[in-house]
Coordinates of C-alpha atoms in Angstrom, one line a residue:
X676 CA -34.4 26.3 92.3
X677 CA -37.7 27.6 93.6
X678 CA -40.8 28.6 91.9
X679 CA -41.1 31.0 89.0
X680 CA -37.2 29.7 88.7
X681 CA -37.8 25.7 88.0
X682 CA -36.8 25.4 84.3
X683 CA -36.3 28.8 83.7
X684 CA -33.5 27.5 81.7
X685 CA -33.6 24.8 79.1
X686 CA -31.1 22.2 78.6
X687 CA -27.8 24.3 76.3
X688 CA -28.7 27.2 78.0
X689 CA -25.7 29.5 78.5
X690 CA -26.8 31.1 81.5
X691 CA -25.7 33.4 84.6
X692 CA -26.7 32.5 88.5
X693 CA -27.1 34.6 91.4
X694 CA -27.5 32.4 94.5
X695 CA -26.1 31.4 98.1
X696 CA -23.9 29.1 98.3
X697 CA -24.6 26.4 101.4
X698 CA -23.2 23.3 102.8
X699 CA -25.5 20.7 103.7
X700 CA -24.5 17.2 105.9
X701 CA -25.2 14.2 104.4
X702 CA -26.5 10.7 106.3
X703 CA -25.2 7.8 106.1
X704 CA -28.1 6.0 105.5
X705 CA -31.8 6.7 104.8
X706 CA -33.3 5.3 108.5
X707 CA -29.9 6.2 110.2
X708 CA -28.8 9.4 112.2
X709 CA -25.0 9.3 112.0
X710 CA -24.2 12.1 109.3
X711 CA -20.6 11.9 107.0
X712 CA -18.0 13.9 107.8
X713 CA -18.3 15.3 104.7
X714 CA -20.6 17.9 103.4
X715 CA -22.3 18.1 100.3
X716 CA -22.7 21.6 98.4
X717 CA -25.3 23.3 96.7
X718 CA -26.2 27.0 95.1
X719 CA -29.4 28.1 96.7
X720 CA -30.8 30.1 93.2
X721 CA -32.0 33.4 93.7
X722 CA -31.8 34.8 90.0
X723 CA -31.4 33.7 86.9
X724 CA -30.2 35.3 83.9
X725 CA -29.6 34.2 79.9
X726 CA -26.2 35.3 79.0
X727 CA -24.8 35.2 75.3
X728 CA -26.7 37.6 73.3
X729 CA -24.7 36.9 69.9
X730 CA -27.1 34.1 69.8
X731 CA -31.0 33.8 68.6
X732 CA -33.4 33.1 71.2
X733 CA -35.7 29.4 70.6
X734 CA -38.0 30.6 72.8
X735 CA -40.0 34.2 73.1
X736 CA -37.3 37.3 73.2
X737 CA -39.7 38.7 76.2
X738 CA -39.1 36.1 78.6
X739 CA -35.7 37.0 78.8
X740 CA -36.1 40.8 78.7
X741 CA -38.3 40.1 81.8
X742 CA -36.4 37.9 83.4
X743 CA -33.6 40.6 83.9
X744 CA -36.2 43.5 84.3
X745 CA -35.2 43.9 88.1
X746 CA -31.2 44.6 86.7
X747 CA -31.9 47.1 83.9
X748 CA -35.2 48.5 83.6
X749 CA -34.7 50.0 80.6
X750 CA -33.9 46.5 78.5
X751 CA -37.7 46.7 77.2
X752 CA -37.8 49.9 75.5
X753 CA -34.9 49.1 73.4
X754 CA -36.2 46.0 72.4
X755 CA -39.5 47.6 70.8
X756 CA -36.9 49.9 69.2
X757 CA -35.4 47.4 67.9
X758 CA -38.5 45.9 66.8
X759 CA -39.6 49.0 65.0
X760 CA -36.0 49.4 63.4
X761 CA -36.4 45.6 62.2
X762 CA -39.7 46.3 60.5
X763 CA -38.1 49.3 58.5
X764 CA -35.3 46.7 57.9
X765 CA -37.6 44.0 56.5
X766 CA -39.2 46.3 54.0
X767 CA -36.3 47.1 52.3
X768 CA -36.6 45.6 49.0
X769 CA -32.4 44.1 48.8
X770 CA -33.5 42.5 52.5
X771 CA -32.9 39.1 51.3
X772 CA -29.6 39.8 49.7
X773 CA -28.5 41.9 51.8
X774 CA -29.2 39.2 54.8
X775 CA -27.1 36.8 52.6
X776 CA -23.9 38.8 52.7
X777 CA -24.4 39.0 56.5
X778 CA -24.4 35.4 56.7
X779 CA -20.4 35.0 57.2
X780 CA -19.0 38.0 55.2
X781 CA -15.6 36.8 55.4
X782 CA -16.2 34.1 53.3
X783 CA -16.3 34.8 49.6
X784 CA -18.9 34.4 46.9
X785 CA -21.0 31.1 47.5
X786 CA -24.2 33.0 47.3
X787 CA -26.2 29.7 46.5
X788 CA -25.3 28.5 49.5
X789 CA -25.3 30.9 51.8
X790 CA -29.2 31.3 50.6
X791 CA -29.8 28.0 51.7
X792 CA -28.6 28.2 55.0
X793 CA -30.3 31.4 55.5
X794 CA -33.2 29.6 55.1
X795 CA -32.6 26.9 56.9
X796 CA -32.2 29.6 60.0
X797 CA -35.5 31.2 59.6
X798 CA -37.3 27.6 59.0
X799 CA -40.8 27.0 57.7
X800 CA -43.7 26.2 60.4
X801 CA -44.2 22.8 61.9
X802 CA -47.8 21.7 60.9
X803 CA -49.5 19.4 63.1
X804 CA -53.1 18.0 61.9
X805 CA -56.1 17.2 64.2
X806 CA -55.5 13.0 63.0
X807 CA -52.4 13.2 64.5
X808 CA -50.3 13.8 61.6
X809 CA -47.1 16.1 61.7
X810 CA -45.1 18.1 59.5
X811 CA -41.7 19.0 60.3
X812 CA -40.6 22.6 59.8
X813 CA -36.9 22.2 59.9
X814 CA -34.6 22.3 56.8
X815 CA -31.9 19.6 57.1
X816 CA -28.7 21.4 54.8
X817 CA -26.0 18.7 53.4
X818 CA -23.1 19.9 52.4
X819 CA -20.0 18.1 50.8
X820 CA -16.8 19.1 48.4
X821 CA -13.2 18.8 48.1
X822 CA -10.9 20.3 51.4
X823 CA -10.5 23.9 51.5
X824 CA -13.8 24.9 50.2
X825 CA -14.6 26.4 53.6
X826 CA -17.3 24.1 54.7
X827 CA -16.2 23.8 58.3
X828 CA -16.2 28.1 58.3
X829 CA -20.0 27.8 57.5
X830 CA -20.6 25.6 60.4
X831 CA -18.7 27.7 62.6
X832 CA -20.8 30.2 62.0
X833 CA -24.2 28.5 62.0
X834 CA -23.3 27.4 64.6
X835 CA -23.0 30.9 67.0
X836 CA -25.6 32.3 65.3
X837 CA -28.3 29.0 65.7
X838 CA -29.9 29.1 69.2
X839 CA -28.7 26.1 71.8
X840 CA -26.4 24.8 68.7
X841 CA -24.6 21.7 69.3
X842 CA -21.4 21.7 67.3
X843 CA -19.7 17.6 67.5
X844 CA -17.2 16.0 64.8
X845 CA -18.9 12.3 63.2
X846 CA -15.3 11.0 64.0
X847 CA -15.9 11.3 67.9
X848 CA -19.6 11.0 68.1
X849 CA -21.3 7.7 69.4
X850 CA -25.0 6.8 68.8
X851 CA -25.7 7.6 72.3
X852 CA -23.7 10.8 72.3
X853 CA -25.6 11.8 70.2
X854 CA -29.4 10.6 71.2
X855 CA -29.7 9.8 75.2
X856 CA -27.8 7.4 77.4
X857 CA -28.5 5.8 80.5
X858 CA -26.0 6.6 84.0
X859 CA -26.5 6.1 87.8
X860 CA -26.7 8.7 89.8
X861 CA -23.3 8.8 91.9
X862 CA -25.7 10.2 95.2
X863 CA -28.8 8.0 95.0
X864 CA -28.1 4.8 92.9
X865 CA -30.9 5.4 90.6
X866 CA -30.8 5.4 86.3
X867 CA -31.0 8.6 85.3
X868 CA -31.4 9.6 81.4
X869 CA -29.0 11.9 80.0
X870 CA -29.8 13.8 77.1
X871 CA -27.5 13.5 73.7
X872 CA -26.3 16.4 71.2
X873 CA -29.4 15.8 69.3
X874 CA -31.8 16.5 72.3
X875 CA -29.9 19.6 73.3
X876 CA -30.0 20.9 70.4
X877 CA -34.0 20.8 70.3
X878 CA -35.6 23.7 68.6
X879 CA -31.6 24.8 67.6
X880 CA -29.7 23.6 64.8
X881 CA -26.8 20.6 65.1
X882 CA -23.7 21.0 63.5
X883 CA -22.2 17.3 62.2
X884 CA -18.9 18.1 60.7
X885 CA -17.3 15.2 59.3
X886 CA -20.3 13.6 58.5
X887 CA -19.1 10.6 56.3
X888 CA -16.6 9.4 59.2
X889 CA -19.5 9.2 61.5
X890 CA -19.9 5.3 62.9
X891 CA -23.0 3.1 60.6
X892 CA -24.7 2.8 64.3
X893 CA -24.6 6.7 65.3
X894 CA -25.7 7.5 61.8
X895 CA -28.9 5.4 61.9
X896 CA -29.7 7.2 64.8
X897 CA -30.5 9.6 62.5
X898 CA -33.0 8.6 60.4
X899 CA -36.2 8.9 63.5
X900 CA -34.7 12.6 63.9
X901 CA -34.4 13.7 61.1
X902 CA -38.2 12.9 59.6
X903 CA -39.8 12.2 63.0
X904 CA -38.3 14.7 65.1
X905 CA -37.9 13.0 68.4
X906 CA -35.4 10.4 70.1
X907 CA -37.1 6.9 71.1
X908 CA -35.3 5.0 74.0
X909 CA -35.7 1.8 76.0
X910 CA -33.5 1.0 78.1
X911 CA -32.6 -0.1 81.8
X912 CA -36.3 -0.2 82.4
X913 CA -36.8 3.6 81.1
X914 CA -38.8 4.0 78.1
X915 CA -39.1 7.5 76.8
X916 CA -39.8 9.4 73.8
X917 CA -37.9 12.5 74.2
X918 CA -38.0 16.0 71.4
X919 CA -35.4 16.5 69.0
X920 CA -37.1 19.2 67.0
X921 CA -33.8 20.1 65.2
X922 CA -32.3 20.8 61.6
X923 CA -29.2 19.3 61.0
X924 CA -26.2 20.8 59.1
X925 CA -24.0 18.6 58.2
X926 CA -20.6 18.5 56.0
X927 CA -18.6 15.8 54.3
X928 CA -15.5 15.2 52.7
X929 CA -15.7 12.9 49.4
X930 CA -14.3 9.4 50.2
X931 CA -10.9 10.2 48.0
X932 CA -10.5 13.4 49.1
X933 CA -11.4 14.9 45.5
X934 CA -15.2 14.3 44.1
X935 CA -15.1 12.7 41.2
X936 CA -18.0 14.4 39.2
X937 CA -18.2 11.1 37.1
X938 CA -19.7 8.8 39.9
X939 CA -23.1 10.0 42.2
X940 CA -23.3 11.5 45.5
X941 CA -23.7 8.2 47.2
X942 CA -20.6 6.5 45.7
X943 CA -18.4 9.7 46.6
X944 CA -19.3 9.9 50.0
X945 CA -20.7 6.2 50.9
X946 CA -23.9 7.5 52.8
X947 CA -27.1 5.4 52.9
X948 CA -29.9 6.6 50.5
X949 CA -32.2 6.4 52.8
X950 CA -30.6 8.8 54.6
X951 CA -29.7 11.3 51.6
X952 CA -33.1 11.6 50.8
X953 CA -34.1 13.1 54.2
X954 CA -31.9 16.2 53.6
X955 CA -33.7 19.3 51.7
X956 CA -30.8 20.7 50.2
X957 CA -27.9 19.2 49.0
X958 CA -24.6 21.3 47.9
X959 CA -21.7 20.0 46.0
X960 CA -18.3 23.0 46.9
X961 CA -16.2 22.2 44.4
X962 CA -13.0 23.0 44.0
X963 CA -12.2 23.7 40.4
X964 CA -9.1 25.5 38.8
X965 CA -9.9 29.0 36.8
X966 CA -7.5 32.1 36.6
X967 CA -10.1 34.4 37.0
X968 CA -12.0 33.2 40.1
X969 CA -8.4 31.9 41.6
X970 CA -7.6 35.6 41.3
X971 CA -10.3 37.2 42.6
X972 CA -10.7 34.1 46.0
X973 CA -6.4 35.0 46.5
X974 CA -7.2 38.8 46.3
X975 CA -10.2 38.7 48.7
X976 CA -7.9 35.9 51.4
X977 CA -5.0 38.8 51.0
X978 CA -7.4 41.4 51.5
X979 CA -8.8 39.5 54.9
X980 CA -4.9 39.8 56.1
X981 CA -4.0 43.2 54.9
X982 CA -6.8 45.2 55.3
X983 CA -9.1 46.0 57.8
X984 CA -12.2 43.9 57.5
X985 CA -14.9 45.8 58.5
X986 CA -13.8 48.7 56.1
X987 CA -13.8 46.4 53.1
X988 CA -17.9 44.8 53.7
X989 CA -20.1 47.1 52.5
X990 CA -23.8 47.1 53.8
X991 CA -23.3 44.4 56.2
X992 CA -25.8 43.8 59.2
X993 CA -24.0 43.1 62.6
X994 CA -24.1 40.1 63.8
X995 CA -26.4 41.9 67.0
X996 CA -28.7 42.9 64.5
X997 CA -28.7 39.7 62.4
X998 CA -29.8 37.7 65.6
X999 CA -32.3 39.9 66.7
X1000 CA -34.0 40.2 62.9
X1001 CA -34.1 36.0 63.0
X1002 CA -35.2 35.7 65.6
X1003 CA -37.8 38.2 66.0
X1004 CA -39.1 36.2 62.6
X1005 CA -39.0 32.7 64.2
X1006 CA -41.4 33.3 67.1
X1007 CA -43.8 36.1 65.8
X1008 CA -44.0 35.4 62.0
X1009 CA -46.1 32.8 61.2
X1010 CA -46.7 33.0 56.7
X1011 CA -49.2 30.5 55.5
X1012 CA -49.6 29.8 52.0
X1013 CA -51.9 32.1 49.7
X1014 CA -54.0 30.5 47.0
X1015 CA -51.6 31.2 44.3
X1016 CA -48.7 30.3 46.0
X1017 CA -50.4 26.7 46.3
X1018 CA -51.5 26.8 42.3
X1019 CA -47.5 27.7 41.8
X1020 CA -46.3 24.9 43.7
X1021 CA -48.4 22.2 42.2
X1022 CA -47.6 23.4 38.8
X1023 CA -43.8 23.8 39.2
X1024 CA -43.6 19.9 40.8
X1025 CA -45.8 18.7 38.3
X1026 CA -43.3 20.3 36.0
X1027 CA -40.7 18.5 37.3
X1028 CA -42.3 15.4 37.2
X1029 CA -42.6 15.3 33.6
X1030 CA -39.0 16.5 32.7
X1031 CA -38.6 12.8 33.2
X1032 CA -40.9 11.1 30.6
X1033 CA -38.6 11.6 27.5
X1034 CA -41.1 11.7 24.4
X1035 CA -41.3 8.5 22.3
X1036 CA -39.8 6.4 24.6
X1037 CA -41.1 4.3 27.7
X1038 CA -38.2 5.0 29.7
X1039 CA -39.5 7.4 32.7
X1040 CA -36.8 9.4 34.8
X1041 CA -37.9 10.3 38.8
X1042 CA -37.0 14.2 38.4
X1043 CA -38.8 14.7 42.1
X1044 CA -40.3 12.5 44.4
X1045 CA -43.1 13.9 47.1
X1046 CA -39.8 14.8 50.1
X1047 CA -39.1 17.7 47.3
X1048 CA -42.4 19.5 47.4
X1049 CA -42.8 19.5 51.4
X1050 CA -39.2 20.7 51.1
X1051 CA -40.4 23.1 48.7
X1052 CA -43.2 24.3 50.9
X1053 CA -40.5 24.6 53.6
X1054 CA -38.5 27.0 51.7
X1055 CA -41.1 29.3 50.6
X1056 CA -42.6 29.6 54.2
X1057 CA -38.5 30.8 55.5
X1058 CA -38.2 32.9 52.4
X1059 CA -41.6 34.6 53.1
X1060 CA -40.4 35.2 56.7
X1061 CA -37.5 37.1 55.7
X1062 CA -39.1 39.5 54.6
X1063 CA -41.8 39.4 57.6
X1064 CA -44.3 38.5 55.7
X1065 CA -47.6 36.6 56.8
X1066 CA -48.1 35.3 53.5
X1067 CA -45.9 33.3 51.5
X1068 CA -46.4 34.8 47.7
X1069 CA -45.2 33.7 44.2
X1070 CA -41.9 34.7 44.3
X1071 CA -40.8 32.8 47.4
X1072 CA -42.0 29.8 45.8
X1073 CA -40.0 30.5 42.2
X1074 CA -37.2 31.6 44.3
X1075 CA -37.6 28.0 46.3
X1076 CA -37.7 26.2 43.2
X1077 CA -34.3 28.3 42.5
X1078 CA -32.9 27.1 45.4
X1079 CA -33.8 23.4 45.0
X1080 CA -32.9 23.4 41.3
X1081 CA -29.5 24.3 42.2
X1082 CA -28.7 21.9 44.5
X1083 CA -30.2 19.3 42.6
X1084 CA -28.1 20.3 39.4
X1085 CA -25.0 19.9 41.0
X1086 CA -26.0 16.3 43.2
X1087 CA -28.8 14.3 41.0
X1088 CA -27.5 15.0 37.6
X1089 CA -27.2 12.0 36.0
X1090 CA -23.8 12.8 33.8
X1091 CA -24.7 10.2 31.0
X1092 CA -27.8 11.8 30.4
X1093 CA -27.5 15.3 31.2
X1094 CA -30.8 15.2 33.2
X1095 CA -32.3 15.5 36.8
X1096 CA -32.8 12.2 38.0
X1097 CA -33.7 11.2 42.0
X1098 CA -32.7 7.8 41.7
X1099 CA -29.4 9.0 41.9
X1100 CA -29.6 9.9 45.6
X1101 CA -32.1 7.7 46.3
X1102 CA -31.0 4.5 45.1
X1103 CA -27.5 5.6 44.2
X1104 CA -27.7 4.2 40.3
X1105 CA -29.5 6.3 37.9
X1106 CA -32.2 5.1 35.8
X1107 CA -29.9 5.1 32.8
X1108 CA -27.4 3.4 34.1
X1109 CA -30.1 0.9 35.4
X1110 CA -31.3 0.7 32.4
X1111 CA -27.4 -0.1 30.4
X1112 CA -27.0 -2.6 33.4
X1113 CA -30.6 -4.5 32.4
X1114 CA -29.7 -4.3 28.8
X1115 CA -25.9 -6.2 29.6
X1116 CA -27.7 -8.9 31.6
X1117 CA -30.0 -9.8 28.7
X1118 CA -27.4 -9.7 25.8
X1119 CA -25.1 -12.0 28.0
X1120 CA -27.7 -14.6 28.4
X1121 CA -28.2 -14.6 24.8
X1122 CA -25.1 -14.9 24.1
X1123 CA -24.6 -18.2 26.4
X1124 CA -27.9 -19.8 25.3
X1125 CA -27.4 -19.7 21.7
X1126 CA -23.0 -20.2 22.3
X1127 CA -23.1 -22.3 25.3
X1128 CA -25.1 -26.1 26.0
X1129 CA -26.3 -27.4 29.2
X1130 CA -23.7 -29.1 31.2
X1131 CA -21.3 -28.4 27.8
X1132 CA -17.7 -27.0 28.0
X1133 CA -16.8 -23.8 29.6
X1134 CA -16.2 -20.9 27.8
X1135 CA -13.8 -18.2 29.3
X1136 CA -14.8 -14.3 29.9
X1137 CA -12.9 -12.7 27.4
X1138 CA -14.5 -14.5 24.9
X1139 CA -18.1 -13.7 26.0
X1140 CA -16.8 -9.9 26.1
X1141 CA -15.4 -9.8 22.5
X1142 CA -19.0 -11.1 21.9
X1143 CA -20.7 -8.6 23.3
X1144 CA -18.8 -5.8 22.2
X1145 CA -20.0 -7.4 18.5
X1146 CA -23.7 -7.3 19.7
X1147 CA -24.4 -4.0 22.1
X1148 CA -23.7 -0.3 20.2
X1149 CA -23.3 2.5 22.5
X1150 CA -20.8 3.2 25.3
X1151 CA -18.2 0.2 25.7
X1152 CA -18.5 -2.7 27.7
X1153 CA -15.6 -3.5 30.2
X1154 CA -14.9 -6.5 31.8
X1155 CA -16.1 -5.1 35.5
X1156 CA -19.7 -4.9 33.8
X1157 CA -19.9 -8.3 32.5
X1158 CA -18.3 -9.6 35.6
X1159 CA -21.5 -8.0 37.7
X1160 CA -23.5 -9.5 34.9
X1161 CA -22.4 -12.9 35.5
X1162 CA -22.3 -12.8 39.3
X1163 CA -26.1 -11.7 39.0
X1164 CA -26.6 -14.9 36.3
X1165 CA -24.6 -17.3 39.0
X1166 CA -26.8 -15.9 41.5
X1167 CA -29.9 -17.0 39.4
X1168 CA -28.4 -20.5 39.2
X1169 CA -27.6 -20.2 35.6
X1170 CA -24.0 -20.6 35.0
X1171 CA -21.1 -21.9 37.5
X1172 CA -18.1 -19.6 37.8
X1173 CA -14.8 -21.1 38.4
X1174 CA -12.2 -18.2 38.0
X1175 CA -12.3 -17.1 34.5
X1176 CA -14.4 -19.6 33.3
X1177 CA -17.8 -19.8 32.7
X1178 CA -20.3 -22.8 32.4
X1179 CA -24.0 -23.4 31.8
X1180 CA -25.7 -25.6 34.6

């Protein structure tokens, strides 16, 4: 490639080349004139042209449209058609709705979601400061529920829609697959750095099905992306900091196949959470049997099968249009927050903050921790650019609080309490339970000080449980908790446990 050609393309790319095809000979050696027998091929470039339209552009529509100017000349006046036809789209006041049913009609209801993943394709703006400071603008979307909930569909579908999308399974992705790895070059010898899924799929969104099978090494690899936004690398002598401005969809099946509703998001699917908290939006799909809504899921699978599909969607944007109207929104709507949009988001976190403190008691919940408001900021700067709007207003930011509320519902409820509470995902053990588990471990010292001499006999563990049961009121003690009890004690160095039996030291 020559001039005005040299990286006309990007890395993921899907693109068409017109060029020469020549044969060149090959020496055998740098300082030596003898040439191989062989010959070694190359395409001599001439043109280059972006092919697959069903997908959003990353970069600035134009380029392409001028790119292929010398082909069809009238390419730019349909585009500012189009442009015009997408302002009178935006305006309409069902837009955001209406763009929700677009988002993979064939699968039914899941509005919530959907929502969130619309949002997640429009993004919020990436805020760099003059310190040096950087704020991503990406929305990472988790998603996990029982099989058959049609996660995998969504993905699909994100992923033809999401410019340079990278679509790879967790069960056959490697750390370096998915960052950068180091070859040789088979012609010259040298290292060469080869980029990963997550590099590919810079300023695109990456698809991770099968999340929770994914490798603990290839999932650390995660944690610089997804805050940081780039890939660091040294190795073989190269050191490189390469972009990975990317959102990350991911989906994962619950460790025994069914969620159980009973224990949190980190015990169902064993992720680290450290990593959980880096995701904006978290959605439970449950599977959960009731006539009606079994009726009217069979109904709309039959009606996929039986009759045509396009008849049965009403108002539905193509998915032409749908590509053009994101991205269109991406690269020349930039919203920035209006004064009361700001006083709304302080107020609403705030808010949430204090669902935690329960009145009368010194026992203090986390309901939100600072990830949710630049999360929150996120949403409201996407849902303002769906509707092309250069300022994000009140409603986006009620209808982000919406958003978040309902995918915090379904993961950081703590079930014993009924309330919000972060520590779930963030720790994995809510403060409640925290809280039961601190109360155990002071009883059952009691109980051994005032039952049990130093270097005495030994008592067994039934015993200290019957006990116990006597002493603490509330939810019943099993002999798993005072077994965690005593290994903490042992820990402390004081009791022994031999089997069964326990002993002061």
């Amino acid at each position: 490639m020559h001039d005005k050609l040299v990286d006309a393309g990007k890395p993921g790319d899907r693109v068409e080349v017109t060029g020469i095809y020549r044969a060149m000979s090959v020496r055998i050696g740098p300082s030596q004139r003898t040439v191989k027998s062989l010959f070694k091929t190359y395409i001599d470039c001439l043109h280059l042209k972006k092919t697959d339209k069903s997908r959003m552009q990353a970069e600035d529509p134009m380029e392409m449209e001028n790119g292929s100017t010398r082909n069809e000349e009238d390419t730019p006046l349909d585009y500012e058609d189009k442009v015009e036809q997408l302002r009178e789209l935006s305006k309409q006041p069902d837009i955001y709705d209406r763009l929700t049913r677009s988002l993979a009609p064939n699968i039914w209801e899941l509005d919530d979601v959907k929502k969130g993943l619309l949002c997640q394709l429009f993004g919020g703006n990436a805020l760099k400061l003059p310190s040096g400071a950087s704020f991503r603008g990406d929305i990472n979307i988790l998603l996990v529920g029982d099989p058959g909930t049609s996660k995998s569909q969504l993905l699909q579908y994100i992923h033809k829609l999401s410019p340079r999308g990278i679509y790879t399974s967790g069960r056959g992705s490697s750390a370096v697959g998915l960052t950068a790895y180091v070859t040789k070059d088979p012609e010259t010898g040298e290292t060469v750095l080869e980029s990963g899924a997550l590099v590919l799929s810079d300023r695109g969104i990456c698809c991770i099905d099968e999340f929770d099978k994914m490798s603990d090494n290839a999932r650390s690899m995660l944690h610089e992306v997804m805050e940081q936004q780039t890939v660091s690398i040294a190795k073989a002598g190269i050191i490189a900091s390469l972009n990975a401005r990317t959102s990350v969809l991911a989906c994962a099946n619950p460790s025994g196949s069914r969620y159980n509703p009973r224990l949190s998001v980190i015990d169902n699917i064993h992720l680290p959470p450290t990593l959980l908290s880096r995701f904006d939006l978290i959605y439970l799909i449950l599977d959960k049997a009731d006539e009606k809504t079994d009726r009217r899921l069979a109904k709309h699978i039959v009606a996929l099968h039986f009759e045509n599909p396009e008849s049965s969607q009403q108002d539905v944007l193509d998915l032409p249009t749908l590509t053009s109207y994101v991205s269109y929104a991406r690269n020349h709507i930039h919203p920035q927050l209006s004064d009361e949009a700001a006083e709304e988001l302080t107020r609403g976190y705030v808010e949430m903050r204090r669902r935690g403190n329960f009145p009368g008691s010194s026992k203090k919940v986390i309901t939100a921790t600072p990830r949710q408001i630049e999360s929150l900021i996120r949403l409201s700067e996407a849902l303002a650019r769906i509707r092309f709007s250069e300022w994000v207003e009140k409603r986006d930011v009620m209808e982000a609080f919406r958003l978040l509320e309902v995918a915090l519902q379904q993961s950081a409820t703590d079930h014993s309490t009924g309330t919000i509470d972060m520590d779930l995902i963030t720790t994995g053990v809510s403060a409640s339970e925290r809280m039961r588990r601190e109360n155990l471990l002071s009883a059952t010292r009691n109980i051994i000080m005032e039952k049990m001499q130093l270097g005495g006999s030994s008592s067994r563990m039934v015993e200290l449980l019957e006990e116990l049961k006597k002493q603490i009121s509330g939810p019943e003690v099993h002999l798993s908790d005072l077994r965690n009890a005593l290994a903490t004690l042992a820990s402390e160095g004081f009791i022994a446990l031999h089997g069964d039996n326990v002993k002061r030291i």
